[in-house]
Short mmCIF file of N, CA and C in Angstrom, two decimals:
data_model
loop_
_atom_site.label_atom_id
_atom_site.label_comp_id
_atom_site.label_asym_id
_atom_site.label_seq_id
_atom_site.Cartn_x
_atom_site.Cartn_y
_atom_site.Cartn_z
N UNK A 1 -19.45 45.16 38.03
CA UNK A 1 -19.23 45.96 36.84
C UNK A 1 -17.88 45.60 36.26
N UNK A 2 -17.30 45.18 34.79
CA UNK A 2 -16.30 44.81 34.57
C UNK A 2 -15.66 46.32 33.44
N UNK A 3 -14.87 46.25 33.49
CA UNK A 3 -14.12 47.20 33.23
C UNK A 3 -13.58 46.95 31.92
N UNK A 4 -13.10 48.36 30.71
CA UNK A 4 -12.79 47.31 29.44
C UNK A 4 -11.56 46.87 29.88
N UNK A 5 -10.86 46.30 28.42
CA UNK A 5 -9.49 46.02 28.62
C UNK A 5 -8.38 46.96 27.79
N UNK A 6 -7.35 47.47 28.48
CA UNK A 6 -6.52 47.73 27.15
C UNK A 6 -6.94 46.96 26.36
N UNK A 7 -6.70 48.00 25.25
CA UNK A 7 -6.44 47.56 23.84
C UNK A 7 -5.08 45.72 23.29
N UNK A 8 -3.86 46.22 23.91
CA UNK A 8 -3.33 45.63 24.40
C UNK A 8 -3.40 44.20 24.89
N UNK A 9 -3.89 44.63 26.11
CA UNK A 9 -4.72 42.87 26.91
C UNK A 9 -5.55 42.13 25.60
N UNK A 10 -6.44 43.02 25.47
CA UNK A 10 -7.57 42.13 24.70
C UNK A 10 -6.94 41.34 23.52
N UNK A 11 -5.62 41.88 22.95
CA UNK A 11 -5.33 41.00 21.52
C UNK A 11 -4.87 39.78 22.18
N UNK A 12 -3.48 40.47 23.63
CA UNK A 12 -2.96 38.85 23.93
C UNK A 12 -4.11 37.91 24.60
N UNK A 13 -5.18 38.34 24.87
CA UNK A 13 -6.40 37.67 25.21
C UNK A 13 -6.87 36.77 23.90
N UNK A 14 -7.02 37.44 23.07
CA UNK A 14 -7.36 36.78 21.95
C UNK A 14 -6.22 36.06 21.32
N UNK A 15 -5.34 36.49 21.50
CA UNK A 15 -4.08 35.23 20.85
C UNK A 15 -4.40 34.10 21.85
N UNK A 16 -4.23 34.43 23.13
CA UNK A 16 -3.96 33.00 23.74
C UNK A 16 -5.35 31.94 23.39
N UNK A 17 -6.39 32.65 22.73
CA UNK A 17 -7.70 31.74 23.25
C UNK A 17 -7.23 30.95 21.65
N UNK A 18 -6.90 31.64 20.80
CA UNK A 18 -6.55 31.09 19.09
C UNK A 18 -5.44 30.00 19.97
N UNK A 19 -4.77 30.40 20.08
CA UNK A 19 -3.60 29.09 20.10
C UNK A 19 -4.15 27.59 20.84
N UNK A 20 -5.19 28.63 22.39
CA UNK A 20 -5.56 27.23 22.85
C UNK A 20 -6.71 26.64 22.33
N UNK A 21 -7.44 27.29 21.50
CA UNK A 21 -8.42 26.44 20.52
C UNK A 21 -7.58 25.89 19.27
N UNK A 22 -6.69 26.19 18.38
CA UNK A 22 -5.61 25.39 17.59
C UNK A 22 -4.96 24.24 18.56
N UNK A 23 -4.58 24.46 19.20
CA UNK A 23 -3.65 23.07 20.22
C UNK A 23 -4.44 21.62 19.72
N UNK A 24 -5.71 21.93 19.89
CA UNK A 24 -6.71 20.45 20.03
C UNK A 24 -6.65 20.18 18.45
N UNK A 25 -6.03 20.69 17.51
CA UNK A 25 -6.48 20.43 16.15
C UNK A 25 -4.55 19.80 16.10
N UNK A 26 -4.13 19.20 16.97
CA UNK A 26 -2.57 19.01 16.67
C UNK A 26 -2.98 17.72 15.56
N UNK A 27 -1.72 17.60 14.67
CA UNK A 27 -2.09 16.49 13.63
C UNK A 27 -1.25 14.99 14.23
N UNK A 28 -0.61 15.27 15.69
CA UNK A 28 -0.50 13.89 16.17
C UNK A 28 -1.33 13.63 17.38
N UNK A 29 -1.74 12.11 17.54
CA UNK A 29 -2.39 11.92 18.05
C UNK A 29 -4.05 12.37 17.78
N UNK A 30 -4.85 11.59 18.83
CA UNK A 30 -6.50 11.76 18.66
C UNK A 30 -7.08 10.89 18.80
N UNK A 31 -8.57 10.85 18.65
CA UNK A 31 -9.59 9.73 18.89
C UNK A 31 -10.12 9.92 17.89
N UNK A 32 -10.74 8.20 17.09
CA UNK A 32 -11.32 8.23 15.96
C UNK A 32 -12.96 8.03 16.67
N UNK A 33 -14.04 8.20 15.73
CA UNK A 33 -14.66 7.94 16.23
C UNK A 33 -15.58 7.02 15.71
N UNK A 34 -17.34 6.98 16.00
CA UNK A 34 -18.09 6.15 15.66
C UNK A 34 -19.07 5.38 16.70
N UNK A 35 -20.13 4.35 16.19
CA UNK A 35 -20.76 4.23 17.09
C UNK A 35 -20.13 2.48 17.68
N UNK A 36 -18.65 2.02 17.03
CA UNK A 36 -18.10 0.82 17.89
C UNK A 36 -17.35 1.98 18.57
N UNK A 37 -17.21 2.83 19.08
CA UNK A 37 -15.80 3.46 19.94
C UNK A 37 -16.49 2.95 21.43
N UNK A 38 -17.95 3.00 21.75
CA UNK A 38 -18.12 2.47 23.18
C UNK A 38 -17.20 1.03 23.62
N UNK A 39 -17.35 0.35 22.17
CA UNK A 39 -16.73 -1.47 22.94
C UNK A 39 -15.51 -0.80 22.85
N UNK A 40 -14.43 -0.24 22.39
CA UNK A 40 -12.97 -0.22 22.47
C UNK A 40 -12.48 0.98 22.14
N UNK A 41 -11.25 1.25 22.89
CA UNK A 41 -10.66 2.49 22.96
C UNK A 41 -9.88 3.11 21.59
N UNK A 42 -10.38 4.21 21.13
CA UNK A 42 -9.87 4.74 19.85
C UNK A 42 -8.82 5.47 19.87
N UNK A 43 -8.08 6.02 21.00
CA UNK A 43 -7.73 6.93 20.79
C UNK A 43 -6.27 6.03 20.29
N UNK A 44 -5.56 7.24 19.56
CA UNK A 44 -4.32 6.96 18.75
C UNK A 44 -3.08 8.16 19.45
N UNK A 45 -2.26 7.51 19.11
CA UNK A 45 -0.55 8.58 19.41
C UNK A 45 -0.29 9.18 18.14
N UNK A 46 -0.14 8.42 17.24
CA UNK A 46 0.05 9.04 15.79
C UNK A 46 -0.25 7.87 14.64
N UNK A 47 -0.67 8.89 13.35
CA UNK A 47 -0.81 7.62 12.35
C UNK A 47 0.25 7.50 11.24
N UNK A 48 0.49 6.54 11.01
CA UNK A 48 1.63 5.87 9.74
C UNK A 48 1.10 5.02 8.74
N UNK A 49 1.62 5.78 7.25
CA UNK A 49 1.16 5.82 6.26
C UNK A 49 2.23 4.20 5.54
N UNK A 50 1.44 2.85 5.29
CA UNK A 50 2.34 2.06 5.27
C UNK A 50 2.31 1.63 3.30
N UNK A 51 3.19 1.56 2.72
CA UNK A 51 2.90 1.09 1.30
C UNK A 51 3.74 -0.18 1.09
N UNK A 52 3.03 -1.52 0.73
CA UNK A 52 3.65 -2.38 -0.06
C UNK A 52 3.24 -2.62 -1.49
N UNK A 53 3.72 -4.20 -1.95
CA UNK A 53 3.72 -3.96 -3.24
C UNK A 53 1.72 -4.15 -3.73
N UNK A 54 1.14 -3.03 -4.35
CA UNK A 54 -0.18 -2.83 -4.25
C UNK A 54 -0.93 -2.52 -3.49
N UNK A 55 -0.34 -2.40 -1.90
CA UNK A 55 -1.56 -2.14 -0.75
C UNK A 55 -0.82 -0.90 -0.29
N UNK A 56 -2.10 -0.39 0.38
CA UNK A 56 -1.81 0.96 1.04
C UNK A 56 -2.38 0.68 2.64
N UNK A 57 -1.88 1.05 3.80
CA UNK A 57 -2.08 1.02 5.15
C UNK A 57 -2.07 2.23 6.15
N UNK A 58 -3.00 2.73 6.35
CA UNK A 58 -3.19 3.81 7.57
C UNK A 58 -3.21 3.25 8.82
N UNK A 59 -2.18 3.26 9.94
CA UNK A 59 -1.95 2.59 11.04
C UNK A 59 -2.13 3.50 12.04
N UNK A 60 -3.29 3.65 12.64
CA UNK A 60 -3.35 4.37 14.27
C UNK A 60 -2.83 3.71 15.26
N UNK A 61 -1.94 4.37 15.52
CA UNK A 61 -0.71 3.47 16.48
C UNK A 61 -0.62 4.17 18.12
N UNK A 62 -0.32 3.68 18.75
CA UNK A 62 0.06 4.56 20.52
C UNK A 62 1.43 3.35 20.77
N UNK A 63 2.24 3.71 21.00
CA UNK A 63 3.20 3.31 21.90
C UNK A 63 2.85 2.17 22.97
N UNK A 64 3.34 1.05 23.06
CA UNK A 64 2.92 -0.16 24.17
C UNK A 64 4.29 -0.40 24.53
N UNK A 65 5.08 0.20 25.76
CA UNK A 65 6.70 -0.53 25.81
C UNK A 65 7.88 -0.06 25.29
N UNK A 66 8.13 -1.12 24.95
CA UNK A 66 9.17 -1.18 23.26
C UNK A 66 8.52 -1.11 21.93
N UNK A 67 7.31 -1.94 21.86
CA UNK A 67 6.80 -1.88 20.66
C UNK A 67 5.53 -0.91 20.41
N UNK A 68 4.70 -1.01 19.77
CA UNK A 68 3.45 -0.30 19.25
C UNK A 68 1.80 -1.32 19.45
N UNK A 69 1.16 -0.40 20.00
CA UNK A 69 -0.45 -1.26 19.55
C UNK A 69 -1.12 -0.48 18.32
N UNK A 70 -1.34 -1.20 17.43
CA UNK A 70 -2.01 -1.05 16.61
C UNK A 70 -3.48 -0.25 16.88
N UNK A 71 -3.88 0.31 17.21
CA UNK A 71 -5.59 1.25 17.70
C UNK A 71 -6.30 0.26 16.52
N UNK A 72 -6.17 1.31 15.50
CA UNK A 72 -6.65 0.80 14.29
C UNK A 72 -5.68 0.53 12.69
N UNK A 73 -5.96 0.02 11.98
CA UNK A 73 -5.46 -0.62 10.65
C UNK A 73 -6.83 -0.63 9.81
N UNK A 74 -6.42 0.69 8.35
CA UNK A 74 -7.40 0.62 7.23
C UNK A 74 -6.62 0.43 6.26
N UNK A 75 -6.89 -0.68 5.78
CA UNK A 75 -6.01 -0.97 4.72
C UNK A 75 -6.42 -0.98 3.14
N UNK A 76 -6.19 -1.26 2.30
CA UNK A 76 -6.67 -1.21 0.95
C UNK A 76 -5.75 -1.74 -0.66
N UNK A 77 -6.34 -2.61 -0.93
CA UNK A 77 -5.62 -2.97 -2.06
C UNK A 77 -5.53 -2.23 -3.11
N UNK A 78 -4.66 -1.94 -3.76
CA UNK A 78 -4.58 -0.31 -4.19
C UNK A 78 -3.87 -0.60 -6.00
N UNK A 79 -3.47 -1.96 -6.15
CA UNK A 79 -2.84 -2.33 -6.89
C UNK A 79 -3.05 -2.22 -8.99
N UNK A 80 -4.43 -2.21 -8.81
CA UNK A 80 -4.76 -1.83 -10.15
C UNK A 80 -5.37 -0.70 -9.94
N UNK A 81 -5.67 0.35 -8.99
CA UNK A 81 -5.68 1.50 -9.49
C UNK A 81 -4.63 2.91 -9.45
N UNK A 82 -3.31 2.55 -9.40
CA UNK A 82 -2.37 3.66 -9.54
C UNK A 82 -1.24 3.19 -10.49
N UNK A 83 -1.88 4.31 -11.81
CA UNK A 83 -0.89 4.22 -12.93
C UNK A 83 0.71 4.37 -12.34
N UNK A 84 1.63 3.79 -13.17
CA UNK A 84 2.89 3.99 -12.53
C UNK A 84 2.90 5.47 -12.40
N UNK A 85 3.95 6.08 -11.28
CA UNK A 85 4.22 7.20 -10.77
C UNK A 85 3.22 8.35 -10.67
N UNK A 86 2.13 7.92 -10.63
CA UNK A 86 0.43 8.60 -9.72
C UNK A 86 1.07 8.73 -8.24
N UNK A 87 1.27 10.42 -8.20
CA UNK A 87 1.18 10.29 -6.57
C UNK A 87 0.00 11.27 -6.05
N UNK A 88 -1.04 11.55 -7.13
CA UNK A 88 -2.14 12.42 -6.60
C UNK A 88 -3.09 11.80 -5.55
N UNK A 89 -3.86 12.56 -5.62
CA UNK A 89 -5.22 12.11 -4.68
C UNK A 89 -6.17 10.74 -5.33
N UNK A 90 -6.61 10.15 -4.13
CA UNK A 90 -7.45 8.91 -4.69
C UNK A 90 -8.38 8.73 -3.52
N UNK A 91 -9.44 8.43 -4.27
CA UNK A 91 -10.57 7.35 -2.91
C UNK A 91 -10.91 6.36 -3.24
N UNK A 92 -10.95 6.10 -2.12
CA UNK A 92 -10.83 4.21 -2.57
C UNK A 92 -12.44 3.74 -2.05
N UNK A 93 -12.99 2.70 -2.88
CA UNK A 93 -14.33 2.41 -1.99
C UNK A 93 -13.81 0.81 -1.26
N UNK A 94 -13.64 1.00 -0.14
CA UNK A 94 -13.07 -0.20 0.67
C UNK A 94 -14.08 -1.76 0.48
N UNK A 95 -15.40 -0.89 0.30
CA UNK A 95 -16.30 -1.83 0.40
C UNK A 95 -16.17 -2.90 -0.85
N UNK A 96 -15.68 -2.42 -2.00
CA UNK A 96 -16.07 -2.98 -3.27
C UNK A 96 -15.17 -4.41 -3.36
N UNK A 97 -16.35 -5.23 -3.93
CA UNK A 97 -15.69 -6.48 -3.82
C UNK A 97 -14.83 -6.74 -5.30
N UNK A 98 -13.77 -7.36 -4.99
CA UNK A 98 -12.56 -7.95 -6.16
C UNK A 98 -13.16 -9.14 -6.43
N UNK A 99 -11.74 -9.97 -7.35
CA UNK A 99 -12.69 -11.17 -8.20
C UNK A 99 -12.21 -11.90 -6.75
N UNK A 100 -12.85 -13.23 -6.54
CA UNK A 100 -12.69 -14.21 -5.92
C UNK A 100 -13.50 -13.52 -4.24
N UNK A 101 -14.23 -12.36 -4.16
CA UNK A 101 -15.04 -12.19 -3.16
C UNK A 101 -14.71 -11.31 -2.19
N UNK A 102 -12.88 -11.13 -2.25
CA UNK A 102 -12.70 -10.65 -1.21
C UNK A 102 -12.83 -8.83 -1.22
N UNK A 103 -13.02 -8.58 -0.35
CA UNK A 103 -13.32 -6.93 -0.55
C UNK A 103 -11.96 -6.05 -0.75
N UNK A 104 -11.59 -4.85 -1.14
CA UNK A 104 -10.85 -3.90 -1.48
C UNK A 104 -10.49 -3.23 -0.06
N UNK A 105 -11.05 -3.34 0.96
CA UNK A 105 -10.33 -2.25 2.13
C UNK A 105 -10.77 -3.85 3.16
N UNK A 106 -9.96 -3.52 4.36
CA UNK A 106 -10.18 -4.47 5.08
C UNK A 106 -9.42 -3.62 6.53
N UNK A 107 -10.26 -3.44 7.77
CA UNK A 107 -10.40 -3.69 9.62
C UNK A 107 -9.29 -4.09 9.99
N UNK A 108 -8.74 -3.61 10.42
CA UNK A 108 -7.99 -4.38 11.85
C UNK A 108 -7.44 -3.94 12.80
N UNK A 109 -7.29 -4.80 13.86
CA UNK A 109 -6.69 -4.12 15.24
C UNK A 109 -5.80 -4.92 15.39
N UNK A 110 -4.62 -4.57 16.64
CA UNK A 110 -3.91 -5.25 17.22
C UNK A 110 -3.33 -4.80 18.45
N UNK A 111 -3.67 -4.88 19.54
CA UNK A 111 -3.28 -4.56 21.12
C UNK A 111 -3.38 -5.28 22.01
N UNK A 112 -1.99 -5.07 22.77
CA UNK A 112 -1.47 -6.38 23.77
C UNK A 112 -2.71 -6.67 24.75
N UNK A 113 -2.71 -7.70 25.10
CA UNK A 113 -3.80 -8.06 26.40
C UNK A 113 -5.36 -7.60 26.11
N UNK A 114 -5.23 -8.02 24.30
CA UNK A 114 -6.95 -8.07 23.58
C UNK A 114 -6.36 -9.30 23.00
N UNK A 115 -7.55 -10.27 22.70
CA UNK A 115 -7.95 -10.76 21.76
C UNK A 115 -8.01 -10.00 20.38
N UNK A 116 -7.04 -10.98 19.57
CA UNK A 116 -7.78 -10.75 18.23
C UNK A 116 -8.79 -10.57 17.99
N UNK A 117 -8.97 -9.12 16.87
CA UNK A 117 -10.27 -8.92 16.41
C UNK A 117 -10.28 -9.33 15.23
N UNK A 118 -11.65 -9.46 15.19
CA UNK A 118 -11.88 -10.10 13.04
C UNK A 118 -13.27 -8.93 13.19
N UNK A 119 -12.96 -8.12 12.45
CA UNK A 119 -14.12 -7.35 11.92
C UNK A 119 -14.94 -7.94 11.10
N UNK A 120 -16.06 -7.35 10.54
CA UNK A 120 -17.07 -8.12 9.73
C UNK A 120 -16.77 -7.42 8.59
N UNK A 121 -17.40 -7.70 7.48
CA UNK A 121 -17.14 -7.75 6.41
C UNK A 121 -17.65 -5.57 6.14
N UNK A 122 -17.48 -5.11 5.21
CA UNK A 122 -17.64 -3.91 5.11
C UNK A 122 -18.89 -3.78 4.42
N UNK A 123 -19.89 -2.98 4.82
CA UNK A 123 -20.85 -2.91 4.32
C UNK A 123 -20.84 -1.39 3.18
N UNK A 124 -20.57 -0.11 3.86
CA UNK A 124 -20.16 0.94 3.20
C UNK A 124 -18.45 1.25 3.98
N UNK A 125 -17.98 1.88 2.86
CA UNK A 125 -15.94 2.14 3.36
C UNK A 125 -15.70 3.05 2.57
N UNK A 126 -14.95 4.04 2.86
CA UNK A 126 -14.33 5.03 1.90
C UNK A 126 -13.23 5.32 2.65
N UNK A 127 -12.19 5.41 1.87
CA UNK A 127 -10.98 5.76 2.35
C UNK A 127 -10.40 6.97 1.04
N UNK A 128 -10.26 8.10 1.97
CA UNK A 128 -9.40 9.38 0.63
C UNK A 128 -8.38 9.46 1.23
N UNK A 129 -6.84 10.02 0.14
CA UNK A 129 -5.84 10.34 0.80
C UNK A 129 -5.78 11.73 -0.41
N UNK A 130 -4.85 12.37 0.10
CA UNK A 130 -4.49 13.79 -0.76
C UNK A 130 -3.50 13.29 -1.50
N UNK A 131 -2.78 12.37 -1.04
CA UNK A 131 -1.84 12.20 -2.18
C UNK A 131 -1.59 10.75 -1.77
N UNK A 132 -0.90 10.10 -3.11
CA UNK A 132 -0.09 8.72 -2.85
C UNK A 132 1.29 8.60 -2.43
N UNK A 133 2.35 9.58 -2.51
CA UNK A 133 3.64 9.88 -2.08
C UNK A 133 4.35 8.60 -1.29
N UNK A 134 5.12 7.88 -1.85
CA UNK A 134 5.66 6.51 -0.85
C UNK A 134 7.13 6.82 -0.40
N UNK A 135 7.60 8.65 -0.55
CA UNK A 135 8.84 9.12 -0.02
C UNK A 135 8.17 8.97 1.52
N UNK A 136 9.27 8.61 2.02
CA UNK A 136 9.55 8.04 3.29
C UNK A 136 9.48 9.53 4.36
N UNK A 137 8.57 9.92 5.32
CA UNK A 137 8.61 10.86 6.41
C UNK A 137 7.59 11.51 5.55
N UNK A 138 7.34 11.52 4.36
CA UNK A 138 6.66 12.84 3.76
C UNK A 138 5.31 12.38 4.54
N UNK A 139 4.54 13.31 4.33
CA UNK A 139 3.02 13.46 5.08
C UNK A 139 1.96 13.24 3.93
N UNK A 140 0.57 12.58 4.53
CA UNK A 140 -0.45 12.04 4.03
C UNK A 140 -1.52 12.84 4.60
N UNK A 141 -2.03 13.32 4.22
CA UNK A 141 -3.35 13.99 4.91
C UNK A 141 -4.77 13.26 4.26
N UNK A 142 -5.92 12.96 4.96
CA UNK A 142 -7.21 11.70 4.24
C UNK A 142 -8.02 11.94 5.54
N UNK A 143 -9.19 10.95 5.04
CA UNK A 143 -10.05 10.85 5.91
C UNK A 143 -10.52 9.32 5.65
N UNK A 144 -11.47 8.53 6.77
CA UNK A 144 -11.82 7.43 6.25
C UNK A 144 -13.08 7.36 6.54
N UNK A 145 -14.12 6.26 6.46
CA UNK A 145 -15.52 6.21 6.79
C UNK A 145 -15.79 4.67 6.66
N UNK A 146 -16.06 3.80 8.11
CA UNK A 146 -16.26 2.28 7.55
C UNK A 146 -18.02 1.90 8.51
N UNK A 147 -18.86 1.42 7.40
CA UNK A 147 -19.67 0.73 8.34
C UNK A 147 -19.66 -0.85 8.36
N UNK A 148 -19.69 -1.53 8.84
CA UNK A 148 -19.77 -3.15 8.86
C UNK A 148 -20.65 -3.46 8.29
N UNK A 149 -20.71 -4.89 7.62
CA UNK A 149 -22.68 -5.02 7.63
C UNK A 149 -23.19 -6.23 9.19
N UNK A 150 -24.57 -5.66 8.85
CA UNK A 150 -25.59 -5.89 9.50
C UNK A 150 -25.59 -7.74 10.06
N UNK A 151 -25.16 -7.77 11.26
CA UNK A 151 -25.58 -9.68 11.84
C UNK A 151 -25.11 -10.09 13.01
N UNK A 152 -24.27 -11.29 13.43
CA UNK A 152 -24.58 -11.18 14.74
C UNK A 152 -23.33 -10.90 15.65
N UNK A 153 -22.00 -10.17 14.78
CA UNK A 153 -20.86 -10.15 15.60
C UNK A 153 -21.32 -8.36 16.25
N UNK A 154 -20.28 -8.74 17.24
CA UNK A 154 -20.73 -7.24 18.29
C UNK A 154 -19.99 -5.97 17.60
N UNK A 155 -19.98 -6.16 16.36
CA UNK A 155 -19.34 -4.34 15.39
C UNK A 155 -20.74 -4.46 14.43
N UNK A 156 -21.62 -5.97 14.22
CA UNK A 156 -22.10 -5.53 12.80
C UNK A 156 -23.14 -4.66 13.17
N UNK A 157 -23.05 -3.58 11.73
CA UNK A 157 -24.09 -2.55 11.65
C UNK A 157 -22.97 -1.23 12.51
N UNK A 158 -22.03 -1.63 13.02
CA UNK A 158 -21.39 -0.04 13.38
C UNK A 158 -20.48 0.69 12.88
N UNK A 159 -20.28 1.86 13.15
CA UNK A 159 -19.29 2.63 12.22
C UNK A 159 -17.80 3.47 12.59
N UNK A 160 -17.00 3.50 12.16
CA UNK A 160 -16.01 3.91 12.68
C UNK A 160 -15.60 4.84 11.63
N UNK A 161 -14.96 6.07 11.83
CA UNK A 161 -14.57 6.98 11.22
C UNK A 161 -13.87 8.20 11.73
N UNK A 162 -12.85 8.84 11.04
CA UNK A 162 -11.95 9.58 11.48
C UNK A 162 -10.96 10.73 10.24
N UNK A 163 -10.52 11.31 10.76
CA UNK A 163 -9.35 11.86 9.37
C UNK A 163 -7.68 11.61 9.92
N UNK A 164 -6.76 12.18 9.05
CA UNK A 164 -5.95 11.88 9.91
C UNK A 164 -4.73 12.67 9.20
N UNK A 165 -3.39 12.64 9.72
CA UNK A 165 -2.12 13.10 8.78
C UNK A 165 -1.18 12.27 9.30
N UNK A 166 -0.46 11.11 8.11
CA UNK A 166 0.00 10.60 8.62
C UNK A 166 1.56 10.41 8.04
N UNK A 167 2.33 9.86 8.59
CA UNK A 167 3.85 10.12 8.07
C UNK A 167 4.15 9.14 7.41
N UNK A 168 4.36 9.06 6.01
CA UNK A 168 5.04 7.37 5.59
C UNK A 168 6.20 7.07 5.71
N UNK A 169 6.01 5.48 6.56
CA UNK A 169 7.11 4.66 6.73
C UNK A 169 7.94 4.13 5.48
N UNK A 170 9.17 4.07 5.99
CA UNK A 170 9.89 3.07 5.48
C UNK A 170 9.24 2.30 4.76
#
């Protein structure tokens, strides 16, 4: 037979279960997911929001050492679509091809004691961010969505996808 609870008990009961169901929603670190996460490990330490001149870079990074492994890299040429000083929201279709063939978002990894990866070409990609902001520490909040296309490397036809908040670098 269980007995009630103070009044009392039951809230700090219920606070603690809120905080420890919030904990898992922390905005550093995580695992992206999809149906390539079986061949290689997704999980990330934190992500960094990278801008050069026209491209934009979401870097899922973990700590290796001294330096960083790259998890994942979604990148996107970003260059003819942000009027000067646009720092709103945008989605980008990664998939869409530019002149000369090459596509608008582009895969990548980089972690010690792997082989280079070459992803396949993007079959469907979407990349959103809430804002464009290239002040340095400020925060990015987005989501992404990539499928490969379809043939005979061991990603084509799979999908990877995730959200994220990430801090822009330098």
């Amino acid at each position: 037979m269980s007995l009630p609870l103070p009044r009392a008990a039951a809230r700090a009961l219920l606070l603690g279960a809120a905080l420890l169901a919030s904990s898992g929603c922390s905005p550093e670190g995580g695992e992206l997911e999809g149906s390539a996460a079986p061949l290689m490990d997704l999980r990330y330490q934190r992500a960094e929001a990278q801008w050069s001149p026209g491209e934009l870079a979401i870097n899922f990074v973990t700590p290796q050492g001294s330096g960083v492994n790259t998890v994942l890299k979604v990148s996107a040429f970003v260059g003819d679509m942000l009027p000067e000083g646009y720092d709103g929201p945008l989605e980008i279709n990664l998939a869409e091809q530019l002149e000369g063939g090459v596509q608008r978002g582009a895969i990548g990894r980089s972690v010690l004691d792997e082989p280079v990866r070459t992803f396949p070409q993007l079959e469907v990609g979407t990349l959103k961010v809430d804002s464009t902001s290239v002040v340095a520490s400020s925060r990015i909040t987005g989501e992404f969505h990539v499928t490969f296309v379809n043939g005979t490397d061991v990603f084509s036809g799979r999908t990877i996808f995730g959200s994220f908040e990430a801090t822009v670098q330098q």
